[in-house]
Short mmCIF file of C-alpha atoms in Angstrom, two decimals:
data_model
loop_
_atom_site.label_atom_id
_atom_site.label_comp_id
_atom_site.label_asym_id
_atom_site.label_seq_id
_atom_site.Cartn_x
_atom_site.Cartn_y
_atom_site.Cartn_z
CA MET A 216 0.00 0.00 0.00
CA ALA A 217 1.51 3.27 -1.06
CA LYS A 218 2.29 5.83 1.53
CA LYS A 219 0.18 8.89 1.64
CA ARG A 220 2.11 11.91 0.58
CA PRO A 221 2.33 14.35 3.46
CA GLN A 222 0.14 17.39 2.90
CA THR A 223 1.76 20.76 2.77
CA LYS A 224 0.06 24.02 3.48
CA ALA A 225 0.56 26.95 1.22
CA LYS A 226 2.05 29.91 2.95
CA GLN A 227 -0.68 32.45 3.48
CA PRO A 228 -0.03 36.11 2.79
CA GLN A 229 -0.35 38.20 5.93
CA LEU A 230 -3.60 39.94 5.07
CA LYS A 231 -6.09 41.34 7.52
CA ASP A 232 -9.73 40.32 7.35
CA GLY A 233 -10.68 43.78 6.21
CA GLU A 234 -8.46 43.35 3.14
CA ILE A 235 -10.08 40.08 2.04
CA PRO A 236 -12.76 40.72 -0.57
CA VAL A 237 -16.00 38.78 -0.25
CA VAL A 238 -16.38 36.07 -2.89
CA GLY A 239 -18.61 33.05 -3.42
CA ALA A 240 -18.53 30.46 -0.63
CA ARG A 241 -17.19 27.73 -2.95
CA GLU A 242 -14.63 29.90 -4.75
CA PRO A 243 -10.94 29.86 -3.80
CA CYS A 244 -10.21 32.20 -0.91
CA PRO A 245 -8.50 35.37 -2.17
CA CYS A 246 -5.90 35.11 0.59
CA GLY A 247 -4.06 32.43 -1.42
CA SER A 248 -4.43 29.56 1.04
CA GLY A 249 -5.77 27.19 -1.65
CA ARG A 250 -8.90 26.50 0.38
CA ARG A 251 -12.44 27.49 -0.44
CA TYR A 252 -13.58 30.84 0.92
CA LYS A 253 -16.19 29.26 3.24
CA ALA A 254 -13.51 27.12 4.89
CA CYS A 255 -11.01 29.96 5.25
CA HIS A 256 -11.71 33.66 5.77
CA GLY A 257 -15.40 33.06 5.13
CA ARG A 258 -15.69 31.42 8.54
CA ALA A 259 -15.19 34.71 10.36
CA ALA A 260 -17.53 36.51 7.99
CA ALA A 261 -20.23 33.87 8.45
CA HIS A 262 -19.86 34.07 12.22
CA ALA A 263 -20.18 37.86 12.10
CA ALA A 264 -23.28 37.54 9.92
CA THR A 265 -25.10 35.21 12.29
CA GLU A 266 -24.06 36.37 15.76
CA LEU A 267 -26.80 38.71 16.97
CA VAL A 268 -25.89 41.65 19.19
CA HIS A 269 -29.05 42.19 21.23
CA ARG A 270 -28.21 45.74 22.33
CA PRO A 271 -26.22 47.17 19.41
CA PHE A 272 -26.54 50.79 20.65
CA GLU A 273 -25.56 50.10 24.27
CA GLY A 274 -22.89 52.54 25.43
CA LEU A 275 -23.86 55.25 22.95
CA ALA A 276 -25.29 58.54 24.16
CA GLY A 277 -29.06 58.44 23.71
CA GLU A 278 -29.45 54.67 23.35
CA GLY A 279 -33.23 54.94 23.65
CA ASP A 280 -33.38 57.53 20.88
CA TRP A 281 -31.17 55.37 18.63
CA VAL A 282 -33.72 52.56 19.05
CA ALA A 283 -36.66 54.91 18.43
CA LEU A 284 -35.12 56.35 15.26
CA ARG A 285 -34.26 52.88 14.01
CA GLU A 286 -37.74 51.37 14.56
CA LEU A 287 -40.41 53.97 15.30
CA VAL A 288 -39.73 57.43 13.86
CA PRO A 289 -40.26 58.06 10.13
CA ALA A 290 -38.25 61.23 9.54
CA ALA A 291 -35.53 62.53 11.87
CA THR A 292 -31.91 63.63 11.81
CA VAL A 293 -29.14 63.92 14.40
CA GLU A 294 -25.79 65.67 14.11
CA LEU A 295 -23.06 63.19 15.08
CA LYS A 296 -19.74 64.06 16.70
CA LEU A 297 -16.80 61.75 16.05
CA LYS A 298 -14.01 60.97 18.51
CA GLU A 299 -11.46 62.14 15.96
CA SER A 300 -11.66 65.33 13.94
CA LEU A 301 -13.53 65.15 10.66
CA PRO A 302 -11.45 64.55 7.53
CA GLU A 303 -10.63 67.59 5.43
CA GLY A 304 -13.54 68.40 3.16
CA VAL A 305 -16.18 66.81 5.42
CA PRO A 306 -17.99 69.66 7.20
CA SER A 307 -20.49 67.48 9.08
CA VAL A 308 -21.87 63.99 9.68
CA THR A 309 -25.63 63.59 10.10
CA LEU A 310 -27.58 60.49 11.05
CA ALA A 311 -30.89 60.20 9.17
CA THR A 312 -33.69 57.71 9.67
CA VAL A 313 -34.08 57.10 5.92
CA LEU A 314 -32.21 58.23 2.80
CA PRO A 315 -33.39 58.36 -0.83
CA MET A 316 -33.41 54.98 -2.56
CA ALA A 317 -32.70 53.41 0.87
CA TRP A 318 -29.01 54.27 0.43
CA PRO A 319 -26.91 53.24 3.45
CA ALA A 320 -25.08 56.60 3.27
CA LEU A 321 -24.60 59.59 1.01
CA ARG A 322 -21.69 61.99 0.54
CA ARG A 323 -23.23 65.23 -0.63
CA GLU A 324 -21.74 67.61 -3.17
CA ASP A 325 -20.58 69.90 -0.36
CA GLY A 326 -18.71 67.00 1.25
CA SER A 327 -21.11 66.47 4.17
CA VAL A 328 -22.14 62.92 5.05
CA LEU A 329 -25.62 61.52 5.64
CA LEU A 330 -25.75 58.10 7.35
CA GLY A 331 -28.98 56.09 7.00
CA LEU A 332 -30.23 54.18 10.04
CA GLN A 333 -33.31 52.25 8.88
CA ASN A 334 -31.52 49.99 6.40
CA ASP A 335 -31.25 46.22 6.29
CA THR A 336 -27.83 45.22 7.60
CA PRO A 337 -25.97 42.07 6.54
CA SER A 338 -24.66 41.03 9.95
CA GLY A 339 -26.09 40.61 13.42
CA ASP A 340 -24.34 43.75 14.69
CA ILE A 341 -26.02 46.92 13.42
CA SER A 342 -23.41 49.04 15.16
CA ARG A 343 -20.52 47.42 13.26
CA ASP A 344 -22.35 47.66 9.93
CA LEU A 345 -23.14 51.34 10.44
CA ALA A 346 -19.57 52.10 11.48
CA ASP A 347 -18.25 50.43 8.33
CA THR A 348 -20.67 52.44 6.18
CA LEU A 349 -19.71 55.66 7.96
CA ARG A 350 -15.97 55.11 7.45
CA ARG A 351 -16.47 54.52 3.74
CA ALA A 352 -18.75 57.55 3.43
CA LEU A 353 -16.08 59.82 4.93
CA VAL A 354 -13.74 59.06 2.01
CA ALA A 355 -16.32 58.64 -0.77
CA PRO A 356 -16.21 61.14 -3.66
CA PRO A 357 -18.58 64.08 -3.09
CA GLY A 358 -21.96 63.59 -4.73
CA THR A 359 -22.03 59.79 -4.46
CA PRO A 360 -24.04 57.28 -2.41
CA VAL A 361 -22.35 54.50 -0.44
CA GLU A 362 -23.52 50.95 -1.16
CA GLY A 363 -24.12 48.37 1.55
CA ARG A 364 -21.70 45.53 2.21
CA ARG A 365 -20.76 42.99 4.86
CA ALA A 366 -18.58 44.72 7.44
CA PRO A 367 -15.24 43.08 8.34
CA ALA A 368 -15.62 40.89 11.40
CA ASP A 369 -12.89 42.79 13.23
CA GLY A 370 -13.99 46.24 12.09
CA PRO A 371 -14.84 49.07 14.51
CA ARG A 372 -18.30 49.72 15.91
CA LEU A 373 -20.09 53.04 16.35
CA GLN A 374 -18.95 52.99 19.97
CA ASP A 375 -15.37 53.15 18.67
CA LEU A 376 -15.99 56.06 16.27
CA LEU A 377 -18.43 58.39 18.02
CA ASP A 378 -17.60 60.78 20.85
CA PRO A 379 -19.19 59.30 24.01
CA GLU A 380 -19.55 62.83 25.42
CA GLY A 381 -21.25 64.15 22.30
CA ALA A 382 -24.91 65.05 22.73
CA PHE A 383 -27.45 62.97 20.81
CA GLU A 384 -30.30 65.35 20.03
CA PRO A 385 -32.79 64.10 17.42
CA VAL A 386 -34.65 66.61 15.29
CA VAL A 387 -37.98 65.13 14.16
CA HIS A 388 -39.17 66.37 10.77
CA SER A 389 -42.66 66.44 9.30
CA GLY A 390 -41.25 65.17 5.99
CA PHE A 391 -38.10 64.25 4.12
CA GLU A 392 -37.11 67.65 2.73
CA PHE A 393 -33.76 67.20 4.50
CA TRP A 394 -32.85 64.83 1.66
CA VAL A 395 -32.05 67.75 -0.64
CA PRO A 396 -30.37 71.09 0.15
CA ASP A 397 -33.04 73.14 -1.65
CA ALA A 398 -36.32 71.21 -1.66
CA GLU A 399 -38.35 74.18 -2.95
CA ASN A 400 -36.34 74.35 -6.18
CA ALA A 401 -35.80 70.60 -6.66
CA ALA A 402 -36.33 68.89 -10.00
CA PRO A 403 -39.88 67.62 -10.70
CA GLU A 404 -38.94 63.96 -10.23
CA VAL A 405 -37.29 64.76 -6.90
CA THR A 406 -40.35 66.72 -5.80
CA ALA A 407 -42.62 63.80 -6.75
CA SER A 408 -40.44 61.37 -4.77
CA LEU A 409 -40.56 63.63 -1.74
CA GLU A 410 -44.32 63.93 -1.97
CA ARG A 411 -44.71 60.14 -2.00
CA ALA A 412 -42.39 59.70 0.97
CA ASN A 413 -44.06 62.48 2.94
CA ALA A 414 -47.51 61.02 2.32
CA ALA A 415 -46.44 57.75 3.95
CA ALA A 416 -44.87 59.35 7.03
CA ILE A 417 -46.84 59.18 10.28
CA PRO A 418 -46.85 62.56 12.10
CA THR A 419 -44.47 62.16 15.05
CA VAL A 420 -43.29 64.45 17.87
CA LYS A 421 -40.56 63.88 20.44
CA LEU A 422 -41.55 64.79 23.99
CA SER A 423 -39.26 67.32 25.63
CA GLY A 424 -39.87 66.49 29.29
CA VAL A 425 -38.79 62.83 29.34
CA ASP A 426 -36.21 60.80 27.46
CA ALA A 427 -36.92 58.84 24.27
CA ALA A 428 -40.73 59.23 24.27
CA TYR A 429 -42.47 59.82 20.93
CA TRP A 430 -46.08 60.82 20.27
CA CYS A 431 -47.53 59.79 16.92
CA GLU A 432 -50.82 60.36 15.12
CA THR A 433 -52.72 57.64 13.26
CA PRO A 434 -56.16 57.80 11.60
CA GLU A 435 -58.01 56.01 14.41
CA LYS A 436 -56.14 57.11 17.54
CA ASN A 437 -52.88 58.59 18.71
CA HIS A 438 -50.11 56.78 20.59
CA LEU A 439 -47.18 57.40 22.89
CA ARG A 440 -44.24 55.04 22.43
CA TRP A 441 -41.58 55.38 25.10
CA VAL A 442 -38.23 53.59 24.86
CA MET A 443 -37.04 52.79 28.39
CA PRO A 444 -33.52 51.76 29.49
CA HIS A 445 -34.50 49.58 32.45
CA ALA A 446 -34.00 45.81 32.58
CA GLU A 447 -37.05 44.16 30.99
CA GLU A 448 -38.15 41.99 33.92
CA GLN A 449 -37.78 44.83 36.43
CA LEU A 450 -39.66 47.21 34.15
CA LEU A 451 -42.52 44.79 33.54
CA ASP A 452 -42.89 44.24 37.29
CA ALA A 453 -43.02 48.00 37.87
CA LEU A 454 -45.54 48.55 35.07
CA ALA A 455 -47.68 45.71 36.45
CA ARG A 456 -47.71 47.27 39.93
CA LEU A 457 -48.92 50.58 38.49
CA HIS A 458 -51.39 48.90 36.15
CA ALA A 459 -52.97 46.88 38.98
CA GLU A 460 -53.36 50.09 41.02
CA GLY A 461 -54.98 51.91 38.10
CA ARG A 462 -52.05 54.36 37.87
CA SER A 463 -50.55 53.36 34.53
CA SER A 464 -52.51 55.76 32.30
CA LEU A 465 -51.47 59.21 31.08
CA GLY A 466 -54.81 60.84 31.78
CA GLU A 467 -58.47 60.44 30.93
CA GLY A 468 -59.13 58.22 27.95
CA THR A 469 -55.52 56.98 27.74
CA ARG A 470 -54.46 53.39 28.32
CA LEU A 471 -51.23 51.39 28.60
CA VAL A 472 -51.86 48.68 26.01
CA GLY A 473 -48.61 46.72 25.81
CA SER A 474 -45.02 47.11 24.71
CA PHE A 475 -42.46 46.44 22.00
CA ARG A 476 -39.10 44.77 22.36
CA ALA A 477 -36.49 46.46 20.20
CA HIS A 478 -32.71 46.07 20.23
CA GLY A 479 -32.59 44.92 23.84
CA LEU A 480 -34.88 47.62 25.24
CA THR A 481 -38.57 47.65 26.14
CA VAL A 482 -40.94 50.21 24.62
CA PRO A 483 -44.25 50.64 26.51
CA VAL A 484 -47.11 51.89 24.31
CA TRP A 485 -50.15 53.96 25.31
CA ASP A 486 -53.30 54.49 23.28
CA LEU A 487 -54.43 58.13 23.30
CA PRO A 488 -57.67 59.68 22.10
CA SER A 489 -57.38 61.37 18.70
CA GLY A 490 -57.69 64.82 20.24
CA VAL A 491 -54.75 64.33 22.62
CA THR A 492 -51.65 66.10 21.29
CA ALA A 493 -47.97 65.75 22.18
CA ASP A 494 -48.22 68.89 24.34
CA ASP A 495 -51.16 67.36 26.20
CA VAL A 496 -49.10 64.37 27.39
CA GLU A 497 -45.94 66.25 28.40
CA LYS A 498 -47.05 66.79 32.01
CA PRO A 499 -48.76 63.37 32.45
CA ALA A 500 -45.63 61.65 31.10
CA ALA A 501 -43.39 63.48 33.56
CA GLU A 502 -45.74 62.52 36.41
CA PHE A 503 -45.79 58.91 35.23
CA ALA A 504 -41.97 58.88 35.24
CA GLU A 505 -42.04 59.73 38.94
CA ARG A 506 -44.55 56.95 39.68
CA LEU A 507 -42.48 54.51 37.66
CA ALA A 508 -39.28 55.39 39.54
CA THR A 509 -41.02 54.56 42.82
CA ALA A 510 -42.36 51.27 41.45
CA LEU A 511 -38.95 50.31 40.06
CA ALA A 512 -37.45 50.67 43.54
CA MET A 513 -39.89 48.15 45.05
CA ASP A 514 -38.66 44.58 45.50
CA ALA A 515 -41.63 42.92 47.25
CA PRO A 516 -43.16 39.92 45.45
CA LEU A 517 -46.01 40.76 43.10
CA THR A 518 -49.52 40.32 44.47
CA ALA A 519 -52.07 38.15 42.65
CA ASP A 520 -53.58 41.23 40.97
CA GLU A 521 -50.15 42.46 39.94
CA ARG A 522 -49.24 39.06 38.50
CA ARG A 523 -52.44 39.09 36.42
CA ALA A 524 -51.62 42.60 35.23
CA ARG A 525 -48.10 41.50 34.33
CA GLY A 526 -49.42 38.52 32.40
CA GLY A 527 -51.71 40.79 30.40
CA LEU A 528 -48.84 43.15 29.54
CA THR A 529 -46.57 40.27 28.59
CA ASN A 530 -49.22 38.78 26.30
CA ARG A 531 -49.42 42.10 24.46
CA GLN A 532 -45.71 42.37 23.88
CA VAL A 533 -44.41 42.47 20.31
CA THR A 534 -40.76 41.94 19.32
CA LEU A 535 -39.58 44.31 16.60
CA SER A 536 -35.95 43.18 16.50
#
């Protein structure tokens, strides 16, 4: 029986993952190893694509607002401040809920950068995907969009690029005129596109008295959706205590109806009568925040009524992401 010839491994060039282009899973890996991509550098990429980061915005200023702008708010922008100074020729970086044509990012003619938030991302870490898009947008030619791609598995995240001390102050818009520098004098096709987008946008207002709470108007009733940073189980217990006591509403005709789960945070939702505006719920929301703080500090076991209230809230919980 002939001896098996000892296998030799080709010497691999010392390339970083970020330098390896993405190819078909069965094609030879571009690093020169002689193996298929899926068995070589594709392993790290596949792992990055499937590993879900449950709180991708944790550690960023305004985590609740990041979640709201990603999932709940149609049209909003935020000026972002980077840890390092902006490259020459880039006067500003602005986060936007949505960009034209669902572009991941856009480098405008004046060099400024718009980064889209409500885009599908190829991996389980939205923060890493957005950081990769932002880095490419900073060096893109002015006047060009930035296409989506799979971020390198060892690439930076937003937490690595953004100034942790920078304020995160969303500006909610009634429409998408921020897409173009001069919406009033835009070309007819651009105007038509804006009109279609604006028609689909739900009127939304950010409350000023509490963090990450957004009023919105729908044809049948209005709502308040409030992204809260507390641990889910603790928050549900506190909401159940208030609900069982009849103190979970925001005034006459309002009702706590359930909650969303989104990016690791819980978002309680209240139904409001159609006539109740954002200004109308500013004071009730601030008063509710005080009641909630007291309930969150309680550690006694839930009573039977409170357990029933908790069960009802849990049954009306919807996971967005």
